[in-house]
């Protein structure tokens, strides 16, 4: 079975792609989202590609920009068949 550390790593690794998907689905530029969230475009880019670890200080304003709950940003990746 996966260790708790592995679970946390999998959750953190899924956040960047989720952020990028949200931004692209809304057809927003990196600069627009970063500016609205009070971040630099570089910070947002690094978050999206996994070069920067997501923290609450970064995720809370992004959740506000995307109008999603923090839970939606940090939800664990689906794990197999839910049945």
Coordinates of N, CA and C in Angstrom, one line a residue:
X1 N 0.8 -1.2 0.0 CA 0.0 0.0 0.0 C 0.9 1.3 0.0
X2 N 0.4 2.4 -0.6 CA 1.2 3.6 -0.6 C 1.3 4.1 0.8
X3 N 2.4 4.8 1.0 CA 2.7 5.4 2.3 C 2.0 6.8 2.4
X4 N 1.8 7.3 3.6 CA 1.2 8.6 3.7 C 2.0 9.7 2.9
X5 N 3.3 9.6 3.0 CA 4.1 10.5 2.2 C 3.9 10.4 0.7
X6 N 3.7 9.2 0.2 CA 3.5 9.0 -1.2 C 2.1 9.6 -1.6
X7 N 1.1 9.5 -0.7 CA -0.2 10.0 -0.9 C -0.1 11.6 -1.0
X8 N 0.6 12.2 -0.1 CA 0.8 13.6 -0.1 C 1.5 14.1 -1.3
X9 N 2.6 13.4 -1.7 CA 3.3 13.7 -2.9 C 2.4 13.6 -4.2
X10 N 1.6 12.6 -4.2 CA 0.7 12.4 -5.4 C -0.3 13.6 -5.4
X11 N -0.8 14.0 -4.3 CA -1.8 15.1 -4.2 C -1.1 16.4 -4.7
X12 N 0.1 16.7 -4.2 CA 0.8 17.9 -4.5 C 1.2 17.9 -6.0
X13 N 1.6 16.7 -6.5 CA 1.9 16.6 -7.9 C 0.8 16.9 -8.9
X14 N -0.4 16.6 -8.4 CA -1.6 16.8 -9.2 C -2.1 18.2 -9.3
X15 N -1.7 19.1 -8.3 CA -2.2 20.4 -8.2 C -1.8 21.3 -9.4
X16 N -0.5 21.2 -9.8 CA 0.0 22.0 -11.0 C -0.8 21.8 -12.2
X17 N -0.9 20.6 -12.7 CA -1.7 20.3 -13.9 C -3.2 20.7 -13.7
X18 N -3.7 20.6 -12.5 CA -5.1 21.0 -12.3 C -5.2 22.6 -12.5
X19 N -4.2 23.3 -11.9 CA -4.2 24.8 -12.1 C -4.2 25.2 -13.5
X20 N -3.3 24.5 -14.3 CA -3.1 24.8 -15.7 C -4.4 24.5 -16.5
X21 N -5.0 23.4 -16.1 CA -6.3 23.0 -16.8 C -7.4 24.0 -16.5
X22 N -7.5 24.5 -15.3 CA -8.5 25.5 -15.0 C -8.3 26.8 -15.7
X23 N -7.0 27.2 -15.8 CA -6.7 28.4 -16.5 C -7.0 28.3 -18.0
X24 N -6.6 27.2 -18.6 CA -6.9 27.0 -20.0 C -8.4 26.9 -20.3
X25 N -9.1 26.2 -19.5 CA -10.5 26.0 -19.7 C -11.2 27.4 -19.7
X26 N -10.7 28.3 -18.9 CA -11.3 29.6 -18.8 C -10.7 30.6 -19.8
X27 N -9.8 30.1 -20.6 CA -9.1 30.9 -21.6 C -8.5 32.1 -21.1
X28 N -7.8 32.0 -19.9 CA -7.1 33.1 -19.3 C -5.6 32.9 -19.5
X29 N -4.9 34.1 -19.6 CA -3.5 34.1 -19.7 C -2.8 33.9 -18.4
X30 N -1.6 33.4 -18.4 CA -0.8 33.3 -17.2 C -0.7 34.6 -16.5
X31 N -0.5 35.7 -17.3 CA -0.3 37.0 -16.7 C -1.6 37.5 -16.0
X32 N -2.7 37.2 -16.6 CA -4.0 37.7 -16.1 C -4.3 37.0 -14.7
X33 N -4.2 35.7 -14.7 CA -4.4 34.9 -13.5 C -3.4 35.3 -12.4
X34 N -2.2 35.4 -12.7 CA -1.1 35.7 -11.8 C -1.4 37.1 -11.2
X35 N -1.7 38.1 -12.0 CA -2.0 39.4 -11.6 C -3.2 39.5 -10.7
X36 N -4.3 38.8 -11.0 CA -5.5 38.7 -10.2 C -5.3 38.1 -8.9
X37 N -4.3 37.1 -8.8 CA -4.1 36.4 -7.6 C -2.9 37.0 -6.8
X38 N -2.4 38.1 -7.3 CA -1.3 38.8 -6.6 C 0.0 38.0 -6.7
X39 N 0.2 37.2 -7.7 CA 1.4 36.5 -7.9 C 2.1 37.0 -9.2
X40 N 3.4 36.5 -9.3 CA 4.1 36.8 -10.6 C 3.7 35.7 -11.6
X41 N 3.8 36.0 -12.9 CA 3.6 35.0 -13.9 C 4.6 33.9 -13.8
X42 N 5.8 34.2 -13.4 CA 6.8 33.2 -13.2 C 6.4 32.2 -12.1
X43 N 5.9 32.8 -11.0 CA 5.5 31.9 -9.8 C 4.4 31.0 -10.3
X44 N 3.4 31.5 -11.0 CA 2.3 30.7 -11.4 C 2.7 29.6 -12.4
X45 N 3.6 30.0 -13.3 CA 4.1 29.1 -14.3 C 4.9 27.9 -13.6
X46 N 5.7 28.3 -12.6 CA 6.4 27.3 -11.9 C 5.5 26.3 -11.1
X47 N 4.4 26.9 -10.6 CA 3.4 26.1 -9.9 C 2.8 25.1 -10.9
X48 N 2.4 25.6 -12.0 CA 1.7 24.7 -13.0 C 2.6 23.6 -13.5
X49 N 3.9 23.8 -13.6 CA 4.7 22.8 -14.2 C 5.4 21.9 -13.1
X50 N 5.1 22.2 -11.8 CA 5.6 21.4 -10.7 C 7.0 21.8 -10.2
X51 N 7.5 22.9 -10.6 CA 8.8 23.4 -10.2 C 8.7 24.2 -8.9
X52 N 7.5 24.5 -8.5 CA 7.3 25.2 -7.2 C 6.3 24.4 -6.4
X53 N 6.5 24.2 -5.1 CA 5.6 23.4 -4.3 C 4.4 24.3 -3.9
X54 N 3.2 23.8 -4.1 CA 2.0 24.6 -3.8 C 1.9 24.8 -2.3
X55 N 1.6 26.1 -1.9 CA 1.4 26.4 -0.5 C 0.0 27.0 -0.3
X56 N -0.5 27.1 0.9 CA -1.8 27.8 1.1 C -1.7 29.2 0.7
X57 N -0.6 29.9 0.9 CA -0.4 31.3 0.5 C -0.6 31.5 -1.0
X58 N -0.3 30.5 -1.8 CA -0.4 30.6 -3.2 C -1.8 30.1 -3.7
X59 N -2.3 29.0 -3.0 CA -3.5 28.4 -3.5 C -4.8 29.1 -3.1
X60 N -4.8 29.8 -2.0 CA -6.0 30.5 -1.5 C -6.4 31.6 -2.5
X61 N -5.4 32.5 -2.9 CA -5.8 33.5 -3.9 C -6.2 32.9 -5.3
X62 N -5.5 31.8 -5.7 CA -5.9 31.2 -6.9 C -7.3 30.6 -6.9
X63 N -7.6 30.0 -5.8 CA -9.0 29.4 -5.7 C -10.0 30.6 -5.8
X64 N -9.7 31.7 -5.3 CA -10.6 32.9 -5.4 C -10.7 33.3 -6.9
X65 N -9.6 33.4 -7.6 CA -9.6 33.8 -9.0 C -10.4 32.8 -9.8
X66 N -10.2 31.5 -9.6 CA -11.0 30.5 -10.4 C -12.4 30.3 -9.8
X67 N -12.7 30.9 -8.7 CA -14.0 30.7 -8.1 C -14.3 29.2 -7.8
X68 N -13.3 28.5 -7.2 CA -13.5 27.1 -6.8 C -13.0 27.0 -5.4
X69 N -13.5 26.0 -4.7 CA -13.1 25.8 -3.3 C -11.6 25.3 -3.3
X70 N -11.0 25.6 -2.2 CA -9.6 25.1 -2.0 C -9.6 23.5 -2.1
X71 N -10.7 22.9 -1.6 CA -10.8 21.4 -1.7 C -10.7 21.0 -3.2
X72 N -11.3 21.8 -4.1 CA -11.3 21.4 -5.5 C -9.8 21.4 -6.1
X73 N -9.0 22.4 -5.5 CA -7.7 22.5 -6.0 C -6.8 21.4 -5.5
X74 N -7.1 21.0 -4.3 CA -6.1 20.0 -3.6 C -6.7 18.6 -3.5
X75 N -7.8 18.3 -4.2 CA -8.5 17.0 -4.1 C -7.5 16.0 -4.5
X76 N -7.4 14.8 -3.8 CA -6.5 13.8 -4.2 C -6.9 13.2 -5.6
X77 N -5.9 12.7 -6.3 CA -6.2 12.2 -7.6 C -7.1 10.9 -7.5
X78 N -7.9 10.6 -8.5 CA -8.8 9.5 -8.4 C -8.0 8.2 -8.2
X79 N -8.4 7.3 -7.3 CA -7.7 6.1 -7.1 C -8.5 4.9 -7.4
X80 N -8.3 4.5 -8.7 CA -8.9 3.2 -9.1 C -10.5 3.3 -9.1
X81 N -11.0 2.1 -9.1 CA -12.5 1.9 -9.2 C -13.1 2.2 -7.8
X82 N -14.1 3.2 -7.7 CA -14.6 3.5 -6.4 C -15.6 2.4 -5.9
X83 N -15.9 1.4 -6.7 CA -16.9 0.4 -6.2 C -16.3 -0.5 -5.2

